[in-house]
Coordinates of C-alpha atoms in Angstrom, one line a residue:
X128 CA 0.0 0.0 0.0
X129 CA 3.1 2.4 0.5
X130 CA 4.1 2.1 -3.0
X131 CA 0.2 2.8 -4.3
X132 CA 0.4 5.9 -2.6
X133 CA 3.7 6.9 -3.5
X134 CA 2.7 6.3 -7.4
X135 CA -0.3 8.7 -6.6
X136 CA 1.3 11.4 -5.3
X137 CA 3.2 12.9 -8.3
X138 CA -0.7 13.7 -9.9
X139 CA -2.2 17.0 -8.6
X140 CA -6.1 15.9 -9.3
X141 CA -8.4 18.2 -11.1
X142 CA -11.7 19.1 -8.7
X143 CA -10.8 16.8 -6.3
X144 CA -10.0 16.4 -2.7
X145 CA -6.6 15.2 -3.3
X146 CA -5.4 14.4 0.1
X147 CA -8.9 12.5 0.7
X148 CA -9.0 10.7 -2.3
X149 CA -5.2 9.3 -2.2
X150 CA -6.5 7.8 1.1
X151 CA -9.0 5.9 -0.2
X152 CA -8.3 6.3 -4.3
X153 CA -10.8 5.6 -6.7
X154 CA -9.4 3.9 -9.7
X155 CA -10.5 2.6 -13.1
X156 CA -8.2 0.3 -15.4
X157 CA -9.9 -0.2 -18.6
X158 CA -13.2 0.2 -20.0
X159 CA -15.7 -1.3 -22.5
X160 CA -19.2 -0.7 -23.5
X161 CA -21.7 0.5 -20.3
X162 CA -18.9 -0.2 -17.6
X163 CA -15.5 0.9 -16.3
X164 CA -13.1 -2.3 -14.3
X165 CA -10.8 -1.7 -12.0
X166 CA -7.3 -2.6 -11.6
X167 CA -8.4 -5.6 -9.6
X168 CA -11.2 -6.8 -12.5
X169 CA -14.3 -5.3 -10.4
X170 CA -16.9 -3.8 -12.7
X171 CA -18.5 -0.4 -12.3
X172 CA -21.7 0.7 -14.3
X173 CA -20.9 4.2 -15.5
X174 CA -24.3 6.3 -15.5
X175 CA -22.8 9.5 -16.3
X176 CA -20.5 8.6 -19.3
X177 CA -17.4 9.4 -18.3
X178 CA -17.9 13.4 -17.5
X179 CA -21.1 13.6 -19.8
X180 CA -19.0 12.6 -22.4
X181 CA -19.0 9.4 -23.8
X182 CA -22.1 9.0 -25.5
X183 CA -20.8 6.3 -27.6
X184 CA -20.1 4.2 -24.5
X185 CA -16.8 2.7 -24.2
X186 CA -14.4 1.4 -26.5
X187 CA -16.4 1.2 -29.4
X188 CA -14.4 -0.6 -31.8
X189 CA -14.7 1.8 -34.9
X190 CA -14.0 4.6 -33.3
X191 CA -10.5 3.2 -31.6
X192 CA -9.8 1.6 -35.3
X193 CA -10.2 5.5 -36.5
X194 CA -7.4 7.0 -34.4
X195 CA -5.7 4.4 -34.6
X196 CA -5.5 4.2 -38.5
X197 CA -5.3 8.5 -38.3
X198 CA -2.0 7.8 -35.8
X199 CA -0.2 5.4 -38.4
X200 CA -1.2 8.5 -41.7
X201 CA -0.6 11.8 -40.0
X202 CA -1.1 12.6 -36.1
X203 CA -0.5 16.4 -36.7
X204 CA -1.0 19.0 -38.8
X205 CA -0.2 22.8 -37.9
X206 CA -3.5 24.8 -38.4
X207 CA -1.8 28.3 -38.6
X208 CA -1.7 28.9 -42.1
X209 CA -1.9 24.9 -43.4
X210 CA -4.9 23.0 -43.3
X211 CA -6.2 19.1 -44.1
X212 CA -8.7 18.0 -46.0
X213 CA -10.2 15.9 -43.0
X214 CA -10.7 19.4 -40.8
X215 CA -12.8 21.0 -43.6
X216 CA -14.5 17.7 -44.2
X217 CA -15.8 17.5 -40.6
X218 CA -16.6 20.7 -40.2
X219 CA -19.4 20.2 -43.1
X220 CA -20.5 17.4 -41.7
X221 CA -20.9 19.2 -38.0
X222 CA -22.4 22.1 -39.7
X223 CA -25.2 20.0 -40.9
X224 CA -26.2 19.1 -37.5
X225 CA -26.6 22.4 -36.4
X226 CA -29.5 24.7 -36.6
X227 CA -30.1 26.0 -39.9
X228 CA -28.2 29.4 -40.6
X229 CA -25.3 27.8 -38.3
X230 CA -22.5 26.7 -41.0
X231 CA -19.4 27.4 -40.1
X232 CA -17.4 26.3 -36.6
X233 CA -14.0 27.3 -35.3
X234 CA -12.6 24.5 -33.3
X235 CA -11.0 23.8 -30.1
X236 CA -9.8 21.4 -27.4
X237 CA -12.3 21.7 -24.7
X238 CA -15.5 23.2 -23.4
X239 CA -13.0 25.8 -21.5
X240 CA -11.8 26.9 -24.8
X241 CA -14.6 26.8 -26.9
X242 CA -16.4 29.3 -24.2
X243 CA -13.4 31.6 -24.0
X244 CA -13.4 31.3 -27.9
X245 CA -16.9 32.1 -28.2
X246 CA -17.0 35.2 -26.3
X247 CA -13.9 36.2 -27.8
X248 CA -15.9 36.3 -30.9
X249 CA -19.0 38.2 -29.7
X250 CA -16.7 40.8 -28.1
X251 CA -14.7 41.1 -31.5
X252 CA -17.7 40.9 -33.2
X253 CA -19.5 43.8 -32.0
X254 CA -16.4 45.7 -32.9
X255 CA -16.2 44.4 -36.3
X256 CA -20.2 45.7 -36.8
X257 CA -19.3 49.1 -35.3
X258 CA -20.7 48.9 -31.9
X259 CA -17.0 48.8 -29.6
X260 CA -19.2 49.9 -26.8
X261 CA -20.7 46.6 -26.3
X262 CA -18.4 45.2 -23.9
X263 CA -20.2 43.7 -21.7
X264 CA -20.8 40.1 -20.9
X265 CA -23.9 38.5 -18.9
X266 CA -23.6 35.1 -17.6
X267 CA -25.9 33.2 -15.2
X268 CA -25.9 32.3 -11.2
X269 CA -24.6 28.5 -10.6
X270 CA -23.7 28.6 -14.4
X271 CA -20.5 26.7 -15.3
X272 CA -18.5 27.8 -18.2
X273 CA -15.3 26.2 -17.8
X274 CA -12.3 27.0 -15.8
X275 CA -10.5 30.1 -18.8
X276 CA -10.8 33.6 -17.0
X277 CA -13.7 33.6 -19.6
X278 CA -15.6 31.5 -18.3
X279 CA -14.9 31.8 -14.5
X280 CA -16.4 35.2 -15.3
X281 CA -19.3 34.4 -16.8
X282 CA -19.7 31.5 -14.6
X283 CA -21.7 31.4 -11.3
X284 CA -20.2 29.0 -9.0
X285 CA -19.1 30.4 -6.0
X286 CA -15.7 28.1 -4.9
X287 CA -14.5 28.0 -9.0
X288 CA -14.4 32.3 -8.6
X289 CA -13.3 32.3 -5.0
X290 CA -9.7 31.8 -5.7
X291 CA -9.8 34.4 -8.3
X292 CA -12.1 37.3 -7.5
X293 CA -9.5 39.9 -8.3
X294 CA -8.5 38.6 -11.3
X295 CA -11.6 38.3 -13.7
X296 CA -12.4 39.8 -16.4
X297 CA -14.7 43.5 -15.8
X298 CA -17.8 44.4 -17.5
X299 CA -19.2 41.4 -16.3
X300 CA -23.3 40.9 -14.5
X301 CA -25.5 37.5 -14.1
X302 CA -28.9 36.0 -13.8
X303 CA -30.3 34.7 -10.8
X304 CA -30.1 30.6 -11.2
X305 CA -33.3 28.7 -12.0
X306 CA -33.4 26.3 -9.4
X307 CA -37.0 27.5 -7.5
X308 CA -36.7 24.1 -5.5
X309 CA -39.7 25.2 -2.9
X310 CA -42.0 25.7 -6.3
X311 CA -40.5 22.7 -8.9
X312 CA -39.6 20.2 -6.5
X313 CA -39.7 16.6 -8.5
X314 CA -40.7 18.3 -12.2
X315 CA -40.5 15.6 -14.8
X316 CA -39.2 17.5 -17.3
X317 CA -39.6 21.3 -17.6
X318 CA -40.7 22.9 -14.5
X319 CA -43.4 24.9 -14.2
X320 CA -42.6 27.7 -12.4
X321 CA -39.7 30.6 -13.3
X322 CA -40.4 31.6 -16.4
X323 CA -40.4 35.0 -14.8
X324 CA -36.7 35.3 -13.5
X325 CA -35.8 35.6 -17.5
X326 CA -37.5 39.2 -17.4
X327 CA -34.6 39.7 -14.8
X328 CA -32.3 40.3 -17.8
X329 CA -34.5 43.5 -18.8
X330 CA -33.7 44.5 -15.2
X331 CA -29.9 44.0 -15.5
X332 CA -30.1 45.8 -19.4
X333 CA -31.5 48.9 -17.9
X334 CA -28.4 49.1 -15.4
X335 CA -26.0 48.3 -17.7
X336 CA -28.1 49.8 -20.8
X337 CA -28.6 47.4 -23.7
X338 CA -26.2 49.3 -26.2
X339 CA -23.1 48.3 -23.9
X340 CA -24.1 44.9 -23.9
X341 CA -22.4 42.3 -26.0
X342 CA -24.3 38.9 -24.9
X343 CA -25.8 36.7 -22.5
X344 CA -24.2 32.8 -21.8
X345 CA -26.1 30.5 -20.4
X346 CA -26.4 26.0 -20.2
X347 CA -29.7 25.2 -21.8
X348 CA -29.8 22.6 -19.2
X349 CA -27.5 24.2 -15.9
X350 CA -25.3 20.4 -15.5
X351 CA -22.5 20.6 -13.6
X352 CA -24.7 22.8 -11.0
X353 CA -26.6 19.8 -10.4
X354 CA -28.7 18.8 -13.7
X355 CA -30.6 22.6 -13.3
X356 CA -33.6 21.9 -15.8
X357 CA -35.3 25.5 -17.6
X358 CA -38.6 26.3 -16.3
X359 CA -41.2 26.1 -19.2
X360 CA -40.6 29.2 -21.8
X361 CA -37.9 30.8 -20.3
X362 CA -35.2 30.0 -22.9
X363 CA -37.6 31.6 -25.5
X364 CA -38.2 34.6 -23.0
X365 CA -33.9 35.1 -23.2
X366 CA -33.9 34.6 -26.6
X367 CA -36.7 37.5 -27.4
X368 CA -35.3 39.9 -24.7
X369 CA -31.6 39.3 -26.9
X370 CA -33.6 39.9 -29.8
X371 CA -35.0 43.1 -28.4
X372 CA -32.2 44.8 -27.7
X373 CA -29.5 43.5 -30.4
X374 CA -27.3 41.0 -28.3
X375 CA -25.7 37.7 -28.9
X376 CA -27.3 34.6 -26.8
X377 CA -25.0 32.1 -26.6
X378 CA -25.9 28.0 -25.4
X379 CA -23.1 26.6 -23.9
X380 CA -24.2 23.2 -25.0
X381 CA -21.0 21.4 -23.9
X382 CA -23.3 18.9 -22.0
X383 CA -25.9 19.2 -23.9
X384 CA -24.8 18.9 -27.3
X385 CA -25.0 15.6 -29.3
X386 CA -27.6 13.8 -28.3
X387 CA -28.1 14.1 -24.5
X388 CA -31.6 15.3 -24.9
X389 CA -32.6 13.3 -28.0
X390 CA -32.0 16.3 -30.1
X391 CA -28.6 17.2 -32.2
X392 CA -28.3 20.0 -29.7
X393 CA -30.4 21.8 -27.0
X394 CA -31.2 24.4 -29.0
X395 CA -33.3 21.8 -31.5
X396 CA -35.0 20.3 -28.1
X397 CA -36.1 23.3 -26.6
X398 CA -36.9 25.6 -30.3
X399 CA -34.9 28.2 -29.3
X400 CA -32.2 29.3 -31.5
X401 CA -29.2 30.7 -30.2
X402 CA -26.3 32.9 -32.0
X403 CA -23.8 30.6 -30.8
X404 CA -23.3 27.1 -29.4
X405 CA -20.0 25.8 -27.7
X406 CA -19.1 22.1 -27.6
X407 CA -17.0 19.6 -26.7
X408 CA -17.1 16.5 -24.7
X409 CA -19.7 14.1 -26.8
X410 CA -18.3 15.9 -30.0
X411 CA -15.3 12.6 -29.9
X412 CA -17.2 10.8 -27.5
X413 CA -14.7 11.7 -25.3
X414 CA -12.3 9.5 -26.7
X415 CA -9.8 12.8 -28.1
X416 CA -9.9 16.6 -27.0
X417 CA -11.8 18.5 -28.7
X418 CA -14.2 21.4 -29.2
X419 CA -15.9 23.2 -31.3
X420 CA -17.8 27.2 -31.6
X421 CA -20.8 26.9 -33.7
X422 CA -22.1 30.8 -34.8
X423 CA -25.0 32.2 -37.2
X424 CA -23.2 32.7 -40.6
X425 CA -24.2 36.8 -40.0
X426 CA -21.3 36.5 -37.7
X427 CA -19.0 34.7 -39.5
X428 CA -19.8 36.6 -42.7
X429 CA -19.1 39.8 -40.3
X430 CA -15.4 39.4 -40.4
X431 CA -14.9 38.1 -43.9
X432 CA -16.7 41.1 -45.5
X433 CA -13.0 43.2 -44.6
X434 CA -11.2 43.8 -48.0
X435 CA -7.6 42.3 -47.9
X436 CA -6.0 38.7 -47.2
X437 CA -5.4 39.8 -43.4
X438 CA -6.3 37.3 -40.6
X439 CA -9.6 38.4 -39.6
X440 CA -9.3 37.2 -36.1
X441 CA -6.7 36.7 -33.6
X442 CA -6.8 33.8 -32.1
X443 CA -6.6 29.6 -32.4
X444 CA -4.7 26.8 -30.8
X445 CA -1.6 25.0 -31.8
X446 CA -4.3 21.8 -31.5
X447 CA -7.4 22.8 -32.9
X448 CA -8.7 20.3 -35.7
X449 CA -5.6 17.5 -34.5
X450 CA -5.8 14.8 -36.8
X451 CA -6.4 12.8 -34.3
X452 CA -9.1 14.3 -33.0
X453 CA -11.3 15.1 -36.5
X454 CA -10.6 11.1 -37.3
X455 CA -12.1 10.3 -33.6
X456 CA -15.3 13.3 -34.5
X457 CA -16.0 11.7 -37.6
X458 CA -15.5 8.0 -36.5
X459 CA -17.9 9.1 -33.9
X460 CA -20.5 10.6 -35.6
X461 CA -20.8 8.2 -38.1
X462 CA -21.4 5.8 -34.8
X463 CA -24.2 8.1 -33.8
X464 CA -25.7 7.9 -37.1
X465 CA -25.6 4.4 -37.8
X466 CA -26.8 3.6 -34.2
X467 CA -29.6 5.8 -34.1
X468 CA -28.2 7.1 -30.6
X469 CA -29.5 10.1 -30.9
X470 CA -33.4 8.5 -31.2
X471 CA -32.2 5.7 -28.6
X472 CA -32.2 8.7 -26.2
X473 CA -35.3 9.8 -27.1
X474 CA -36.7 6.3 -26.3
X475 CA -34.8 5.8 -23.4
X476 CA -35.5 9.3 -21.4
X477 CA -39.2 8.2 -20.2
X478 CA -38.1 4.7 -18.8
X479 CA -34.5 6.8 -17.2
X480 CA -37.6 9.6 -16.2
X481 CA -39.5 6.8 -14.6
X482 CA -36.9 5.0 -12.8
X483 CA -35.2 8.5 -11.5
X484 CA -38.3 9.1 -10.0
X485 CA -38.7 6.2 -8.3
X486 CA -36.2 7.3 -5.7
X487 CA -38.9 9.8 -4.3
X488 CA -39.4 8.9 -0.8
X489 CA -35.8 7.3 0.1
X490 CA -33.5 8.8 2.5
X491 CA -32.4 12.6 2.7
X492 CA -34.1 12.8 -1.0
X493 CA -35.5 16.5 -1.4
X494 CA -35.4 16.5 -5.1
X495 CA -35.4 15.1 -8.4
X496 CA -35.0 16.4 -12.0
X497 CA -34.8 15.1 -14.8
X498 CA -34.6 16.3 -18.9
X499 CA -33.4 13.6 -21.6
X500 CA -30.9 11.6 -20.5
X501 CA -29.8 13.8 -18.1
X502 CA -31.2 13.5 -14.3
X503 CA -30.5 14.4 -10.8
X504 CA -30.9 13.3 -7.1
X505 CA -30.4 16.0 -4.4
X506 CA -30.5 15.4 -1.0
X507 CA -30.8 17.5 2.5
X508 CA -27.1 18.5 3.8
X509 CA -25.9 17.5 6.9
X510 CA -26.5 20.2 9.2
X511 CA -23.4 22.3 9.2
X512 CA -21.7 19.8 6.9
X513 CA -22.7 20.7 3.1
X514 CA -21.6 18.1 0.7
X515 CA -20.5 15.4 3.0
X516 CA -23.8 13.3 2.2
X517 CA -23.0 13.9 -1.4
X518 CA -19.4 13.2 -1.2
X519 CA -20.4 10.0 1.3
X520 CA -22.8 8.5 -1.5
X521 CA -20.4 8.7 -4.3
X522 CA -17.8 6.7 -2.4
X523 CA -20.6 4.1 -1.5
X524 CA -21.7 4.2 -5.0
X525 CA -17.8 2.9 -6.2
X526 CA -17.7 0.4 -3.5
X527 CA -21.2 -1.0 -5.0
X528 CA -20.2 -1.4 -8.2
X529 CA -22.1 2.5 -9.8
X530 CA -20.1 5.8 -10.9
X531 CA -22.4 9.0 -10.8
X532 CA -21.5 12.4 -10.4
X533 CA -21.3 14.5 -7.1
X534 CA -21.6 18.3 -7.1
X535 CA -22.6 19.1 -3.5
X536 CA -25.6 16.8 -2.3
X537 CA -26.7 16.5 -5.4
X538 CA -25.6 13.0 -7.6
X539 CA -25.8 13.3 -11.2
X540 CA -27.0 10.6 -13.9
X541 CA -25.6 11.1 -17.8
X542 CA -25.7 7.6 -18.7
X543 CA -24.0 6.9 -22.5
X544 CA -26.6 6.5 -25.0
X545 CA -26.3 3.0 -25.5
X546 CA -27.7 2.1 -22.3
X547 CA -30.5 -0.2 -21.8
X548 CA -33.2 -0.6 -19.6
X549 CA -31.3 -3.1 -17.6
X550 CA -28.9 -0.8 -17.1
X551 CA -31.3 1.6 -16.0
X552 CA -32.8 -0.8 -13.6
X553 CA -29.2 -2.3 -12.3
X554 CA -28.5 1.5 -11.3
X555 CA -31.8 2.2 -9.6
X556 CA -31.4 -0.5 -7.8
X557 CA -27.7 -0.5 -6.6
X558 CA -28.2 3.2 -5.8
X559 CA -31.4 2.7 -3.6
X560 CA -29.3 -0.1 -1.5
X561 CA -26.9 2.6 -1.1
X562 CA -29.1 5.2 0.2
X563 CA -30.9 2.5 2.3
X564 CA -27.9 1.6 4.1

């Protein structure tokens, strides 16, 4: 046991308790299909892909044979000023899956950079139209953007802008969060309630005044917050208040985007069309970094209409469109295609709606949520102790055999698509032992 934690103590862990966690590691070895092993053979049923990302499940073989092929032909290409034929191929293919008007994508690594990317471009943007005095950026309470100075900014939860409260970027105002828990307390689906706190942008726009606005950011569906479902019209109400006044909306569909909710993207689900939509995480399938900034083609159109063969806008990564990456986007796409997962999630949400909400009535259980294939448990705190009940279930949940996600005392479902009901009903059931115990 000395040597295992020796070999863990080189890795500083991302959002986690390090110290805690190399006492009593959690550790996965290999993984195929709907479950992860660990080093010692034990299987775990993953119910929230990865980190919301591997919609495809787990070592699907044609995606592995992609990248692996793509490794042996070319594994990089620079994208400053050279290109390959497999970038520009993908990005039609992406473009198509957008909502119409939406064809043409800038790429990325990550949901981190494609937010800091995207706001990037509505700030440069305005600029470009002749309006430089819209500088200002509105994000949303309990919102998470990523971890760039971007999106800490924009974001909304507290301990990720703690560390950092001198150091964000100005000119930036949020919406109060969505989460009415006294009023929509075990919705199925959209809640009914909230459709009001939208109109709170109007309130913020006549502080800030609209012409000094540039746009508002927000998660169709609020995940890492806990799975923080839109009350019923209030994505439309944001998106005709933006209209109103001349800013950019932008869905940070990171989570959301291909095929979470049964939909290509949030935006299709819900009928409300944003300006822009990051993404990332199910874009590979997890399986290679990537991301990607979807934007109306007014926008793009905006900074190609400058006579000249300048570059029309600062800014790119030494990674965006790797080889390796496009070859693992396309491998899984085609995957999506083929399998229908997209539909499957469709089919699957009311039997993963039903099941969730079986756990009404168990121990500490306050709340449940659900939208797609995306769902959420939340449970009273300890008193004086927030998060320990979240943080004791998750460990409980390893030792049975289940990985979910913890974000305070809430625990998070995001199954892959490929999931079946047994799954579904192996999950329910191994999580109500744990809460029973």
């Amino acid at each position: 046991m000395g040597d295992e934690k020796q070999s863990l103590e080189s890795f500083w862990m991302p959002f986690t308790g390090n110290r805690a966690f190399k006492k009593n590691p959690r550790l996965v070895a290999r993984s195929k299909g709907m479950f992860y092993y660990t080093p010692d053979g034990r299987e775990i049923l993953d119910m929230v892909a990865g980190l919301w990302c591997c919609a495809a499940g787990h070592g699907h073989p044609r995606i592995v044979e992609a990248i692996q092929a793509q490794a042996a032909e070319m594994y990089y290409a620079p994208p400053f000023g050279w290109g390959h034929p497999a970038a520009f191929e993908i990005a039609e293919t992406l473009a198509k899956l957008t909502p119409e008007g939406m064809n043409h994508v800038f790429f990325t690594n990550s949901g981190s950079e494609s937010v800091d990317t995207a706001l990037k471009i509505a700030l440069a943007y305005q600029k470009e139209r002749g309006q430089p005095s819209r500088t200002r950026l509105i994000g949303r309470e309990r919102g998470y953007h990523g971890v760039g100075f971007g999106g800490i900014s924009v974001g909304g939860i507290p301990y990720n802008r703690k560390q950092f409260s001198n150091s964000m970027i100005p000119g930036v105002d949020h919406l109060p969060h969505t989460h009415l828990l006294d009023r929509n307390a075990y919705s199925r689906g959209l809640p009914e309630h909230g459709v009001e706190l939208a109109d709170e942008l109007e309130r913020i726009l006549i502080l800030h005044d609209p012409s000094n606005v540039a746009a508002v950011i927000v998660e169709p569906i609020a995940g890492s917050a806990g799975v923080l479902v839109p009350p019923k019209g209030y994505l439309k109400r944001l998106r005709e208040i933006c209209d109103k006044h001349d800013i950019l909306l932008i869905f940070d569909e990171v989570i959301t985007g291909f095929g979470r909710l049964g939909a290509n993207f949030a935006a299709q689900a819900f009928d409300v069309i944003p300006d822009m939509i990051t993404s990332a995480k199910g874009l590979t399938s997890g399986t290679v970094p990537m991301g990607a900034v979807f934007m109306r083609d007014e926008i793009y159109n905006e900074f190609m209409s400058k006579p000249g063969a300048a570059i029309e806008f600062f800014h790119g990564y030494t990674y965006s469109a790797h080889p390796l990456a496009v070859a693992a986007c396309k491998a899984a796409q085609q995957v999506y295609a083929d399998e229908g997962l997209f539909q499957r999630a469709a089919d699957m949400a009311p039997v993963f709606e039903d099941a969730l909400h079986s756990m009404k009535g168990e121990p500490n259980v306050i709340d449940i949520r659900n939208y797609g294939l995306m769902g959420a448990v939340e449970f009273a705190p300890i008193e004086g102790q927030p998060g320990a009940r979240g943080a004791a279930h998750i460990q409980a949940c390893f030792e049975a055999g289940l990985m979910v996600r913890v974000t305070g005392d809430t625990i998070a479902f995001s199954p892959p698509l490929i999931l079946e009901e047994s799954h579904i009903q192996q999950a329910v059931e191994t999580f109500r032992t744990v809460l029973r115990a």
